[in-house]
JSON list of C-alpha atoms in Angstrom, two decimals:
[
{"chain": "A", "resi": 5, "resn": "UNK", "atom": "CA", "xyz": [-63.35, 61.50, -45.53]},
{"chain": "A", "resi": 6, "resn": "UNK", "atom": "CA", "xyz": [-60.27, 60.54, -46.56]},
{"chain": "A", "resi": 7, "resn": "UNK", "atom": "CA", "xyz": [-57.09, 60.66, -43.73]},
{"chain": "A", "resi": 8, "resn": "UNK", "atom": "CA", "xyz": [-53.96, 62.59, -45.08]},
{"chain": "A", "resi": 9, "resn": "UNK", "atom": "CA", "xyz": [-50.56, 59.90, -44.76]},
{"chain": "A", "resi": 10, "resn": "UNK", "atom": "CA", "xyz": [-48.45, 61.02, -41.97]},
{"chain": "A", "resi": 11, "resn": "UNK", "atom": "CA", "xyz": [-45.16, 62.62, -42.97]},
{"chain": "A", "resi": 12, "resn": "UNK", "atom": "CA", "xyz": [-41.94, 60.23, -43.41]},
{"chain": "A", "resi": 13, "resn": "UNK", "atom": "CA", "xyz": [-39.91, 60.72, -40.26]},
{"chain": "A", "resi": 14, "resn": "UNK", "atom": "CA", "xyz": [-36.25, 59.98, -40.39]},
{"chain": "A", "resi": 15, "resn": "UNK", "atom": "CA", "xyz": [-34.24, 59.14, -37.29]},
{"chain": "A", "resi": 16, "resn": "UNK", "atom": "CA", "xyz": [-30.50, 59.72, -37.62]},
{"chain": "A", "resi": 17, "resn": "UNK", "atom": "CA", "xyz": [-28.16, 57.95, -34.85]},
{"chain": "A", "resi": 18, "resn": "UNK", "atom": "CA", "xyz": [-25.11, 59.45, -33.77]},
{"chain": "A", "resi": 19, "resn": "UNK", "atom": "CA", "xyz": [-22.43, 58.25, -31.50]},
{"chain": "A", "resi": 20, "resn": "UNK", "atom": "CA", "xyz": [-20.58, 60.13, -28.38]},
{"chain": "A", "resi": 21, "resn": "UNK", "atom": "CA", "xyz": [-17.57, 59.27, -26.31]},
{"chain": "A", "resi": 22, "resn": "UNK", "atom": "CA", "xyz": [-19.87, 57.33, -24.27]},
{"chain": "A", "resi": 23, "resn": "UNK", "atom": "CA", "xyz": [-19.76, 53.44, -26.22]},
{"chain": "A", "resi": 24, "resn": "UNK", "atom": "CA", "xyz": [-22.66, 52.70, -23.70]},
{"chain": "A", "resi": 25, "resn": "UNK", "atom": "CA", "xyz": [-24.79, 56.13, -24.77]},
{"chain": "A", "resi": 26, "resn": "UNK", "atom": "CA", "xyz": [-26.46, 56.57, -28.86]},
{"chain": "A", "resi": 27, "resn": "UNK", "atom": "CA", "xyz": [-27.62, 60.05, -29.54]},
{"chain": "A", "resi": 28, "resn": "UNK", "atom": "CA", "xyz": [-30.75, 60.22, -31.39]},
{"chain": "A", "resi": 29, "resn": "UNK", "atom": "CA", "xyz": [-32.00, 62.94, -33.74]},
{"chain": "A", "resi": 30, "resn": "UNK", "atom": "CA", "xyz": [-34.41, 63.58, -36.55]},
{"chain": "A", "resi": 31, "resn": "UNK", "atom": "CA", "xyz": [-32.91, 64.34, -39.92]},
{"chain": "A", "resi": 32, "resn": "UNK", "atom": "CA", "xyz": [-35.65, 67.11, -40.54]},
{"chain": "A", "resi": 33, "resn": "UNK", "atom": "CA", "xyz": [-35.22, 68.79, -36.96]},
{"chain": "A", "resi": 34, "resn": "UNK", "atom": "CA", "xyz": [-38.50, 67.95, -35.67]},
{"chain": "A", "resi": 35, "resn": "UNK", "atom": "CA", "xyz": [-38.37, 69.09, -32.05]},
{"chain": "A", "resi": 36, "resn": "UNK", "atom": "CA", "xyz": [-39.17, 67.28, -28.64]},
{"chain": "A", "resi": 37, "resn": "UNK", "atom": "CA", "xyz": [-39.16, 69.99, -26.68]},
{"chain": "A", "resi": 38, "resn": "UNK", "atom": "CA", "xyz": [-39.08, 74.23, -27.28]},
{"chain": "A", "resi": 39, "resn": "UNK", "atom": "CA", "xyz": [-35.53, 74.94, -28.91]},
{"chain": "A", "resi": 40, "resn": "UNK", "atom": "CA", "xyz": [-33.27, 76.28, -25.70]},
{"chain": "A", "resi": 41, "resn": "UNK", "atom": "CA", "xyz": [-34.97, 74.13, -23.31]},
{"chain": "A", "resi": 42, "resn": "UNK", "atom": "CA", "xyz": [-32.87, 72.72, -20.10]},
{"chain": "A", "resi": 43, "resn": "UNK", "atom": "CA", "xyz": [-32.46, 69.11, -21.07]},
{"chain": "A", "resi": 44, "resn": "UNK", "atom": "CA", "xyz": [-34.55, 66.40, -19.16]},
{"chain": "A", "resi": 45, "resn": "UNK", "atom": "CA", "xyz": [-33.21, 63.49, -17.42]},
{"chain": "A", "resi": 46, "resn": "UNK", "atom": "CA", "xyz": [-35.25, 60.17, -16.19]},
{"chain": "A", "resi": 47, "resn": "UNK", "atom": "CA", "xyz": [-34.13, 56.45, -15.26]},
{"chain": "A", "resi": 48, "resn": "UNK", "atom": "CA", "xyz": [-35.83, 53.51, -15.81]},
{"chain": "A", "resi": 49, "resn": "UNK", "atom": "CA", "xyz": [-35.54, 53.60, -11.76]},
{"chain": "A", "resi": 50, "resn": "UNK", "atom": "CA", "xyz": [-37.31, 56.99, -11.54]},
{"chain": "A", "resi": 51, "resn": "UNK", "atom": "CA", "xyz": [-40.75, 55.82, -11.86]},
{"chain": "A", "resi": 52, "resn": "UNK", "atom": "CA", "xyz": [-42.30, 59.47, -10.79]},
{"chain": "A", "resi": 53, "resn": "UNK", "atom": "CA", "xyz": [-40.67, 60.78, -13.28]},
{"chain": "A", "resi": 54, "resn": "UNK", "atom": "CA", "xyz": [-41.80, 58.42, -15.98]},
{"chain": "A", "resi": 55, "resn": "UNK", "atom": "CA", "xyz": [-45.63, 58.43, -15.17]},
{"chain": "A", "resi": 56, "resn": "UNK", "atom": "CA", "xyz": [-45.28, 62.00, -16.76]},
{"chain": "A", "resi": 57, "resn": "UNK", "atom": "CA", "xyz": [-43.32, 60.81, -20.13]},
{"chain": "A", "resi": 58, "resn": "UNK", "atom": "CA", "xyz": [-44.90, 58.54, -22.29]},
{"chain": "A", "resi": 59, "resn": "UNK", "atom": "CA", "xyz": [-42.39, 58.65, -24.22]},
{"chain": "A", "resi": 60, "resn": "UNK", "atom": "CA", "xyz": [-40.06, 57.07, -21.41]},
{"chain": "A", "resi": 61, "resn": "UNK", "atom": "CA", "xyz": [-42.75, 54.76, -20.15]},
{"chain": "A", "resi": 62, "resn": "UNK", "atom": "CA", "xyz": [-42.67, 53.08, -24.01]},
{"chain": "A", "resi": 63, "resn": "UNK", "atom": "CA", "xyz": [-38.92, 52.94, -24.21]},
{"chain": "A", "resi": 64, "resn": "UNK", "atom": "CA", "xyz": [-38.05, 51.70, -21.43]},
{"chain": "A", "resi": 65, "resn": "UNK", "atom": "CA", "xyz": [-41.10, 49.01, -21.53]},
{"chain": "A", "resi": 66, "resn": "UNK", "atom": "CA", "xyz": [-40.19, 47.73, -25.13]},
{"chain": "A", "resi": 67, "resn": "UNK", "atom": "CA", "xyz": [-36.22, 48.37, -24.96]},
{"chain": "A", "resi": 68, "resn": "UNK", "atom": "CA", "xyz": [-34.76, 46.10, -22.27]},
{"chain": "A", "resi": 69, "resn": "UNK", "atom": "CA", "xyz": [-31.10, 47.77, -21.17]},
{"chain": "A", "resi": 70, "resn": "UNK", "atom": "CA", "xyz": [-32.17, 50.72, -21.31]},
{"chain": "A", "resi": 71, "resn": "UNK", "atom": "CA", "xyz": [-30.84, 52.63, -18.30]},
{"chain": "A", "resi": 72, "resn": "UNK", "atom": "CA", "xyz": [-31.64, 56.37, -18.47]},
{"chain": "A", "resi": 73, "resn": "UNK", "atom": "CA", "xyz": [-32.68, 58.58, -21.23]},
{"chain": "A", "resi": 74, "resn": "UNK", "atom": "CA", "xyz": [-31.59, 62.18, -21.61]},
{"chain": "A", "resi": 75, "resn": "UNK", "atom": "CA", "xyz": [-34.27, 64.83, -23.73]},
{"chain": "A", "resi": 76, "resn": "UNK", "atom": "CA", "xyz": [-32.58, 67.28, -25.31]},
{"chain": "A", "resi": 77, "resn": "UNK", "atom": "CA", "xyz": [-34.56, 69.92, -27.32]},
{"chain": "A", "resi": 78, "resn": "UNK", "atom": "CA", "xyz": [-34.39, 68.32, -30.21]},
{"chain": "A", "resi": 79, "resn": "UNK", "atom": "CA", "xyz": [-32.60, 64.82, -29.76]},
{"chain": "A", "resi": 80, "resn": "UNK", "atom": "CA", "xyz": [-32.29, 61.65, -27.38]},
{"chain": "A", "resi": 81, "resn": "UNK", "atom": "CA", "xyz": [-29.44, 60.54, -25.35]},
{"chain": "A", "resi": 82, "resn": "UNK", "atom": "CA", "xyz": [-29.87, 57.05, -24.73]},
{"chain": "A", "resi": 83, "resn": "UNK", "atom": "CA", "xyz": [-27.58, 55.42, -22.02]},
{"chain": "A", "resi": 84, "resn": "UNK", "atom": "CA", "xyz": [-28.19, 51.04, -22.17]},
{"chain": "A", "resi": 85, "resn": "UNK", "atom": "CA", "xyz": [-26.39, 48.80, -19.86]},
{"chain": "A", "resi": 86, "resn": "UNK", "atom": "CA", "xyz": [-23.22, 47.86, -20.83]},
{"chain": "A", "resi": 87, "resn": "UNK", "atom": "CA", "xyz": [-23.92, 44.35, -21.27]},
{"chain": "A", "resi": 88, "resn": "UNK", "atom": "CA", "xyz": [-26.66, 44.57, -23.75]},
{"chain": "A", "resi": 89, "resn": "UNK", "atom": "CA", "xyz": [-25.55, 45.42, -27.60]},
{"chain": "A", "resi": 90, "resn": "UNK", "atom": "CA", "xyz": [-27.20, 48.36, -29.57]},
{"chain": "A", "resi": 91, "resn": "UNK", "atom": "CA", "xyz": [-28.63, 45.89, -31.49]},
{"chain": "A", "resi": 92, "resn": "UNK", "atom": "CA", "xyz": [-31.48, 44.97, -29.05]},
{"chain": "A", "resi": 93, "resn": "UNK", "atom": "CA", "xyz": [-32.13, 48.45, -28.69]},
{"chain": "A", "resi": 94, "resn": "UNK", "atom": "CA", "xyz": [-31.54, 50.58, -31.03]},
{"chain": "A", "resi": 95, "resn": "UNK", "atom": "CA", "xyz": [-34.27, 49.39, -33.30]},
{"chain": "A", "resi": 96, "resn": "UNK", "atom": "CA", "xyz": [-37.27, 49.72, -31.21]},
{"chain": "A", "resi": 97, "resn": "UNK", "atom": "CA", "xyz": [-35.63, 53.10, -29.84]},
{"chain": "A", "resi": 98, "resn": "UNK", "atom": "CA", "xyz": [-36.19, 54.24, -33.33]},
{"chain": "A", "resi": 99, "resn": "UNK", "atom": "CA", "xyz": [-39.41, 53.05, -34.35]},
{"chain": "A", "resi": 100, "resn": "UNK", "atom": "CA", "xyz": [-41.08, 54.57, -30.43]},
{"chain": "A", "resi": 101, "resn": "UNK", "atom": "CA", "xyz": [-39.34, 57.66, -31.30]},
{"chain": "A", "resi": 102, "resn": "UNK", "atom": "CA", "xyz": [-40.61, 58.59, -35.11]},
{"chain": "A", "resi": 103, "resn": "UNK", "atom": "CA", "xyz": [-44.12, 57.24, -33.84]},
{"chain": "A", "resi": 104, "resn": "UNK", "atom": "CA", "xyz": [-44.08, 59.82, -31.19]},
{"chain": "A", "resi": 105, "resn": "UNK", "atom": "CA", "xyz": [-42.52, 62.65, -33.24]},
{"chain": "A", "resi": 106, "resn": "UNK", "atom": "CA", "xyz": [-45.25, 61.79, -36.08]},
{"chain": "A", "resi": 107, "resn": "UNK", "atom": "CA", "xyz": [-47.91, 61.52, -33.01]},
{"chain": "A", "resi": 108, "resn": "UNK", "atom": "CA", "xyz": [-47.09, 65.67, -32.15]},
{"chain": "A", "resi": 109, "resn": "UNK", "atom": "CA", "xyz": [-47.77, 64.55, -28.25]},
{"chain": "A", "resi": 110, "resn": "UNK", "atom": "CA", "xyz": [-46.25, 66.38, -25.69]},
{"chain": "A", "resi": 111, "resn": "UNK", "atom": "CA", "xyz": [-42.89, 64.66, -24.79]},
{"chain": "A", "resi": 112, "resn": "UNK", "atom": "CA", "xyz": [-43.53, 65.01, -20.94]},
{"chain": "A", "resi": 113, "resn": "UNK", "atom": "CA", "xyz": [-46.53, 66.21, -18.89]},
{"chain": "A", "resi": 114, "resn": "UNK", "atom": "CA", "xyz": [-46.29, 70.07, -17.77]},
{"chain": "A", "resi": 115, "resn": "UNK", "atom": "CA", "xyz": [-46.75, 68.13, -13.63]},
{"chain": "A", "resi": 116, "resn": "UNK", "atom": "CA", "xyz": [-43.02, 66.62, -14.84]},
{"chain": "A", "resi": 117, "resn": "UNK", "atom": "CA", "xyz": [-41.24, 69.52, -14.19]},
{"chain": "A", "resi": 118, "resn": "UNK", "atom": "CA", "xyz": [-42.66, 69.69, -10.53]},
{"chain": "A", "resi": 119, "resn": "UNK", "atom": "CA", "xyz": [-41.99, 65.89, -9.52]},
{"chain": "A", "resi": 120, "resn": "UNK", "atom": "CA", "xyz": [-39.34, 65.40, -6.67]},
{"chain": "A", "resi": 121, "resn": "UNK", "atom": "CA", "xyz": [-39.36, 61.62, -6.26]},
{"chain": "A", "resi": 122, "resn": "UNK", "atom": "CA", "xyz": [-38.97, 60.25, -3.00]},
{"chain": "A", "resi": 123, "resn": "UNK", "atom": "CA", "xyz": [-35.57, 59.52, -1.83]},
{"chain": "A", "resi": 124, "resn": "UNK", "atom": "CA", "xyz": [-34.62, 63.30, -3.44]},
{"chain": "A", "resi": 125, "resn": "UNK", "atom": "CA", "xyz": [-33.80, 61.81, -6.98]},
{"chain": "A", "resi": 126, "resn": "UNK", "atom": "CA", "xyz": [-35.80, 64.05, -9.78]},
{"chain": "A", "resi": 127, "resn": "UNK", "atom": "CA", "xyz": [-35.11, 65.92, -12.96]},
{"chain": "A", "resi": 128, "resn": "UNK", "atom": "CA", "xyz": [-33.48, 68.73, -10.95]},
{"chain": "A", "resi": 129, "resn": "UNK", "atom": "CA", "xyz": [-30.88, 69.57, -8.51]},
{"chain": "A", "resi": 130, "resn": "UNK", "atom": "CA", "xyz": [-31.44, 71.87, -5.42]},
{"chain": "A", "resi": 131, "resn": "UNK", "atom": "CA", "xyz": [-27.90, 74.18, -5.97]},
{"chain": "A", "resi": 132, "resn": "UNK", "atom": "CA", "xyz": [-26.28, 75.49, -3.34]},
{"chain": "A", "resi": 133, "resn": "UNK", "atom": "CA", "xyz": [-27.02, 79.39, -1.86]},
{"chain": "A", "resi": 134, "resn": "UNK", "atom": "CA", "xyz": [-24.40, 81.72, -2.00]},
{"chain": "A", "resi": 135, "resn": "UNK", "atom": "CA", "xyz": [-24.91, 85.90, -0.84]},
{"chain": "A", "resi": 136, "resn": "UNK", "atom": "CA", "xyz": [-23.98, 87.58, -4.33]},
{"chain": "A", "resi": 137, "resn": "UNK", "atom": "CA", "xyz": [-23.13, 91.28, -4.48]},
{"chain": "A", "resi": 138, "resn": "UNK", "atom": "CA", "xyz": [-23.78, 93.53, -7.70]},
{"chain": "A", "resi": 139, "resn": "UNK", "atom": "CA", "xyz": [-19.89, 92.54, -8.63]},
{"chain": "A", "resi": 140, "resn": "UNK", "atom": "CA", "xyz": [-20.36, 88.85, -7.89]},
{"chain": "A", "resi": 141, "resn": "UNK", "atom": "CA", "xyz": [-23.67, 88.85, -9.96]},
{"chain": "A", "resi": 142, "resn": "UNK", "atom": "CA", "xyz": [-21.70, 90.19, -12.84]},
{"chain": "A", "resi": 143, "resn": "UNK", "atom": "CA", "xyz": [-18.68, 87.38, -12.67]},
{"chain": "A", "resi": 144, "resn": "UNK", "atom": "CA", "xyz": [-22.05, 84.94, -12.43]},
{"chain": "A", "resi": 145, "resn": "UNK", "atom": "CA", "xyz": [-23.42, 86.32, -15.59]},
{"chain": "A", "resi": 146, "resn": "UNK", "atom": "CA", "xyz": [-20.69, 85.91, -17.25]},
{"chain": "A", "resi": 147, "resn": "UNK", "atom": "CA", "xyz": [-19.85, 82.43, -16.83]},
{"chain": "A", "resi": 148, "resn": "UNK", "atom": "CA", "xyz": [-23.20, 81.51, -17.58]},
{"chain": "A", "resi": 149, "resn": "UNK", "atom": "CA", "xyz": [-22.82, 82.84, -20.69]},
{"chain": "A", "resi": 150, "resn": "UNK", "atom": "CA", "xyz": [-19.90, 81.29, -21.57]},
{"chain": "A", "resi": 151, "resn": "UNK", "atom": "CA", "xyz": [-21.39, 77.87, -20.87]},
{"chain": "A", "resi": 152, "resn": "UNK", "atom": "CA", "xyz": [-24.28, 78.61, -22.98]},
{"chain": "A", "resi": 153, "resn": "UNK", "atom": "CA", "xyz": [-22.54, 79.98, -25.97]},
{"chain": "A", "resi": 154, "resn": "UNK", "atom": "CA", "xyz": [-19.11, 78.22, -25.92]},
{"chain": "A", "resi": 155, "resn": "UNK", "atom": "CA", "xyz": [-19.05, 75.17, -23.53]},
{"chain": "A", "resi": 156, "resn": "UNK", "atom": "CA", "xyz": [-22.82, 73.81, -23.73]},
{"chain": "A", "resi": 157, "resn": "UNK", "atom": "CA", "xyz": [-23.50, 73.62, -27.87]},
{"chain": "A", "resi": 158, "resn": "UNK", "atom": "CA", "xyz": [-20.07, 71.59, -28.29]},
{"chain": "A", "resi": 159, "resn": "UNK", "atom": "CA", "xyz": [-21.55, 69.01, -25.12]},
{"chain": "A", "resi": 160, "resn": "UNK", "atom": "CA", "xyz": [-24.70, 68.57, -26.97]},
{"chain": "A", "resi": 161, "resn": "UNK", "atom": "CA", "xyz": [-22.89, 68.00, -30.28]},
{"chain": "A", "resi": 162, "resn": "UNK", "atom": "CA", "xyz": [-21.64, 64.19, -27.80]},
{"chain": "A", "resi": 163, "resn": "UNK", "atom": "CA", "xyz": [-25.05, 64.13, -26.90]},
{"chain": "A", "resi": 164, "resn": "UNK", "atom": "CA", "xyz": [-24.74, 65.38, -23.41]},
{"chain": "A", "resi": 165, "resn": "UNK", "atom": "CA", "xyz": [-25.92, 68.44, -21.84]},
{"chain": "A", "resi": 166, "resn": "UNK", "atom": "CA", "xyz": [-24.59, 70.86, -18.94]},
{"chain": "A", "resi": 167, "resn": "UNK", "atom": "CA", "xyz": [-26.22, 72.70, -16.51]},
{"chain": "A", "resi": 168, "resn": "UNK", "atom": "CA", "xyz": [-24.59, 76.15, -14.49]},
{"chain": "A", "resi": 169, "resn": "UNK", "atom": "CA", "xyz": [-26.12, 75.77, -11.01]},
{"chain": "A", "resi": 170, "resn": "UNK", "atom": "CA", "xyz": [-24.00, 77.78, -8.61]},
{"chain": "A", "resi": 171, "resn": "UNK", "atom": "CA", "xyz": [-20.77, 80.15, -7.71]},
{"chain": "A", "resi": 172, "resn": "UNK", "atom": "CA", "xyz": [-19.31, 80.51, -4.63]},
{"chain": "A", "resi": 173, "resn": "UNK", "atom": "CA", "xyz": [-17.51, 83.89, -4.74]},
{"chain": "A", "resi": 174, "resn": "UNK", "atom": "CA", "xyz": [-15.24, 82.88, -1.72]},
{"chain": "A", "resi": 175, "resn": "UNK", "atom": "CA", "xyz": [-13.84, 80.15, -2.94]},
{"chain": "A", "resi": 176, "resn": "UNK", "atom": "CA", "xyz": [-13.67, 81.41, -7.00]},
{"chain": "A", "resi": 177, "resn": "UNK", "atom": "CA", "xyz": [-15.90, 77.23, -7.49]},
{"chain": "A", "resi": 178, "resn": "UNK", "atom": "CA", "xyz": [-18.49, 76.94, -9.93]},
{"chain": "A", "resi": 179, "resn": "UNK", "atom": "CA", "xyz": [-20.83, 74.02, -9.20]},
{"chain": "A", "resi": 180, "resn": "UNK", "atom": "CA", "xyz": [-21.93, 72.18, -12.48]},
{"chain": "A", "resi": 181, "resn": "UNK", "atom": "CA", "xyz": [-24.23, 69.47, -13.81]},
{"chain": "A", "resi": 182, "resn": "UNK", "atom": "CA", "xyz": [-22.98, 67.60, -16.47]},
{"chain": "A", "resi": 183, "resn": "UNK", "atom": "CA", "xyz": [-26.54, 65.22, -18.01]},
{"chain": "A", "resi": 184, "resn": "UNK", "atom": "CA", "xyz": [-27.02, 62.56, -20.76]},
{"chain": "A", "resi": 185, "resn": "UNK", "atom": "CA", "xyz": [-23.97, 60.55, -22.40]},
{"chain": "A", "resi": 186, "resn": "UNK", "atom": "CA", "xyz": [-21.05, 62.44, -20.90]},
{"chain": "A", "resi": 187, "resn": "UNK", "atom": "CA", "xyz": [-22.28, 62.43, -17.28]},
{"chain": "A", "resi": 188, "resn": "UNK", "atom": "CA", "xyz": [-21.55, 58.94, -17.63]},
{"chain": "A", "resi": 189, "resn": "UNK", "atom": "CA", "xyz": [-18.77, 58.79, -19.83]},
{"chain": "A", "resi": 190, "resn": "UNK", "atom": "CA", "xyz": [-15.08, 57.67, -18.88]},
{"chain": "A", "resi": 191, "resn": "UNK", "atom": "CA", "xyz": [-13.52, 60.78, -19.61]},
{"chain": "A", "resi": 192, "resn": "UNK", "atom": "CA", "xyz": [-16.06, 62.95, -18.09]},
{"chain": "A", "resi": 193, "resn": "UNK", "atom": "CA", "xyz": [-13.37, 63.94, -15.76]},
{"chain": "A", "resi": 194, "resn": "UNK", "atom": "CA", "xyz": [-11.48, 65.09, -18.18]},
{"chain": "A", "resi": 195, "resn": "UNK", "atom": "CA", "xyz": [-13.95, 67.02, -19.95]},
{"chain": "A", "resi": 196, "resn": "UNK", "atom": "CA", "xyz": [-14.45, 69.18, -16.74]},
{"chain": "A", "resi": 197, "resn": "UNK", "atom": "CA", "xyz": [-11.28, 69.48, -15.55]},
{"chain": "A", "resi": 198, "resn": "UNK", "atom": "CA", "xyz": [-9.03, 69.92, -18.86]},
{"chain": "A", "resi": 199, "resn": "UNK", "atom": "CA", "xyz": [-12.14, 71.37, -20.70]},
{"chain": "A", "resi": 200, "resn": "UNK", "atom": "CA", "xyz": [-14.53, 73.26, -18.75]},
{"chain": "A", "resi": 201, "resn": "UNK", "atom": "CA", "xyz": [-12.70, 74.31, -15.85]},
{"chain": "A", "resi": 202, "resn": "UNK", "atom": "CA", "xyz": [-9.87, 75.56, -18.19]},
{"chain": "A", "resi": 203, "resn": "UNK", "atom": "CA", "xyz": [-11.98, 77.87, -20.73]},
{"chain": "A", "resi": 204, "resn": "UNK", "atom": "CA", "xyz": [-13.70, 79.06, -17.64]},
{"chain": "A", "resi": 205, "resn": "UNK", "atom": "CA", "xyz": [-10.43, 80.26, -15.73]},
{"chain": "A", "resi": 206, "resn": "UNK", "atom": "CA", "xyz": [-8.88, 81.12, -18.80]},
{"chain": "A", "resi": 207, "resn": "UNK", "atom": "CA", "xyz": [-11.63, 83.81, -19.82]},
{"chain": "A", "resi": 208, "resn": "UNK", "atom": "CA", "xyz": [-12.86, 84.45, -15.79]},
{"chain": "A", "resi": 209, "resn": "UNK", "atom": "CA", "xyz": [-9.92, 85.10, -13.50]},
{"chain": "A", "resi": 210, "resn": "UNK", "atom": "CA", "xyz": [-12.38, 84.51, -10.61]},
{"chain": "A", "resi": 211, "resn": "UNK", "atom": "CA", "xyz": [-13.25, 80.60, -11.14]},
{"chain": "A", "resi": 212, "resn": "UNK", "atom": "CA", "xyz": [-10.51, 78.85, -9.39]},
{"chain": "A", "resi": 213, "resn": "UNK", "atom": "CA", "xyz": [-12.01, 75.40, -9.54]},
{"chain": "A", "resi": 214, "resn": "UNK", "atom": "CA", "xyz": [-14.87, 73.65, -11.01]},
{"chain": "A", "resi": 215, "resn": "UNK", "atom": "CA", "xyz": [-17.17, 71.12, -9.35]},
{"chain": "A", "resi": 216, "resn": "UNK", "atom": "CA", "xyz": [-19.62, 68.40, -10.50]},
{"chain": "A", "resi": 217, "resn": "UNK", "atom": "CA", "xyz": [-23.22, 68.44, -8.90]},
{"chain": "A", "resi": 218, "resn": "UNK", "atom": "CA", "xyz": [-24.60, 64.43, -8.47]},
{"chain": "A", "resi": 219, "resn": "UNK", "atom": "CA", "xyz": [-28.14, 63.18, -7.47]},
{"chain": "A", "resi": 220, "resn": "UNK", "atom": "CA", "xyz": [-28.11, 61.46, -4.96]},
{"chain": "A", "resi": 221, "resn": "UNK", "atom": "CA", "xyz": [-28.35, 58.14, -6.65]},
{"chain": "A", "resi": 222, "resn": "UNK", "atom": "CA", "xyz": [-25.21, 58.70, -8.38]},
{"chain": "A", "resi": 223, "resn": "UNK", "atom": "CA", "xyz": [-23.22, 59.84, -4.75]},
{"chain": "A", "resi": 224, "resn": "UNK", "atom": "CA", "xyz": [-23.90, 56.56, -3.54]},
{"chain": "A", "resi": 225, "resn": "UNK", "atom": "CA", "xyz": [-23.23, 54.67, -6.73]},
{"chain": "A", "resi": 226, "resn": "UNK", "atom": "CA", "xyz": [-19.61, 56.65, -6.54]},
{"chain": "A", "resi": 227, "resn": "UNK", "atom": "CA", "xyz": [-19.21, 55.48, -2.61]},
{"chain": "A", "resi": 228, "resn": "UNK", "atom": "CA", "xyz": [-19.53, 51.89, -3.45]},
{"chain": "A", "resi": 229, "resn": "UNK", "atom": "CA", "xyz": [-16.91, 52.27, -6.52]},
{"chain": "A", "resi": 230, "resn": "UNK", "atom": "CA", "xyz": [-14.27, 53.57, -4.44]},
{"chain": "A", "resi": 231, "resn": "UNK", "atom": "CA", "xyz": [-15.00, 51.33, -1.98]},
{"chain": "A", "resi": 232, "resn": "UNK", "atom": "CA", "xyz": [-14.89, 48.39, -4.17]},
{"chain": "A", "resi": 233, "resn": "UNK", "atom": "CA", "xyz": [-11.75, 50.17, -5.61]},
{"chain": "A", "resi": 234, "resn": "UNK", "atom": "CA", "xyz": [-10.18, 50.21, -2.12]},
{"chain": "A", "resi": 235, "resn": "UNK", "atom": "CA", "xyz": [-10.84, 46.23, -1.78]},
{"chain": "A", "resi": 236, "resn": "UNK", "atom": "CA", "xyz": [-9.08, 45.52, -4.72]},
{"chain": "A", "resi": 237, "resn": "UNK", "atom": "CA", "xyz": [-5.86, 47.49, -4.18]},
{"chain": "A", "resi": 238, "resn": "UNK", "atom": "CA", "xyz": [-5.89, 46.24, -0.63]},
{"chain": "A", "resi": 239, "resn": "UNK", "atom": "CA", "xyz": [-5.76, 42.94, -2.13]},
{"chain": "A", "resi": 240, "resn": "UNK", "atom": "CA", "xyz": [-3.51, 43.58, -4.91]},
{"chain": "A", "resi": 241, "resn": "UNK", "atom": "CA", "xyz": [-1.12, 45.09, -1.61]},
{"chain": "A", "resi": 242, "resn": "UNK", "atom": "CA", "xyz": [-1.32, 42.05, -0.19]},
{"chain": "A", "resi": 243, "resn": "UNK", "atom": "CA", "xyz": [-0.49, 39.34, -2.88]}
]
């Protein structure tokens, strides 16, 4: 019996503000997860996580630098170390991925979405609670649909992704989590402060301010910077 050749899979790369993050993306929209999906996040730290992706386990096995991947619904953000060059990567991202596109595996386990590593890392965030009455609920559904329709297509287009996870309707916050290249990109600030946060208070005279959600990986990554920060201008004071 005579085995049919697999279909010619084309991998188009794509870059975002990030110079440390590569988006990845078939040219023929083959799909990694169900178009509309919440995009996943893993590091090559989260091992949990990446026991139920063998996607991940291959990439970051075979890829050296690689520090976190992001899976979009029908792309991958890949974030490397800043000190390794996309040549040493990029490659061998491409060939794992068209293998495993071509393959039609599952890109993660259906147990991945219920891993909570130890340490409280994991592909989620527990959002905060906040008592919502029928008006509330309404200013909620709103900005959620703004970040779905107008905010969240033009942060996948850099290869990043964007998650509404709470609003507190005493304070007028909306609690956010930015994922993939832009999480980790220099002006991320930027794009939820000048970006975000205006288009939301522009169009939703509740939302007074907007706030970034972190794992909490990243809020102690963030201490040590501004510590370290603080050391150097202490120095700098003193010279």
């Amino acid at each position: 019996m005579l085995s049919l050749p697999r279909r010619y899979i084309a991998i188009k790369t794509m870059t975002t503000p990030n110079e440390n993050a590569l988006k990845f993306i078939s040219a023929d929209g083959e799909m990694l997860q169900d178009r509309g999906s919440s995009s996943l996040e893993i590091r090559n730290t989260d091992d949990s996580l990446i026991d139920h992706s063998k996607l991940a386990q291959r990439i970051f096995l075979q890829c050296p630098g690689v520090e976190s991947l992001m899976i979009g619904d029908d792309f991958l953000t890949v974030n490397k170390d800043s000190m390794v060059h996309w040549n040493q990567i990029k490659p061998g991202v491409i060939e794992l991925l068209t293998n495993h596109l071509a393959s039609g595996e599952p890109t993660v386990s259906e147990e991945f979405h219920t891993i909570k590593p130890s340490g409280g890392a994991g592909y989620d965030v527990t959002p905060p609670k906040f008592d919502l009455t029928e008006e509330d609920e309404e200013v909620s559904d709103m900005i959620d649909e703004l970040i779905q329709t107008r905010i969240r297509p033009a942060i996948q287009d850099d290869g990043g992704d964007i998650q509404y996870r709470a609003y507190d309707p005493k304070t007028g916050t909306v609690y956010l989590k930015l994922q993939g290249a832009c999480k980790s990109c220099s002006s991320s600030e930027d794009t939820l402060k000048s970006g975000i946060e205006g288009m939301l208070k522009h169009y939703v005279e509740e939302v007074t301010n907007v706030v970034q959600m972190l794992d909490p990986e990243e809020e102690v990554a963030l201490k040590e910077f501004e510590k370290m920060e603080q050391k150097l201008q202490q120095k700098h004071a003193e010279s």
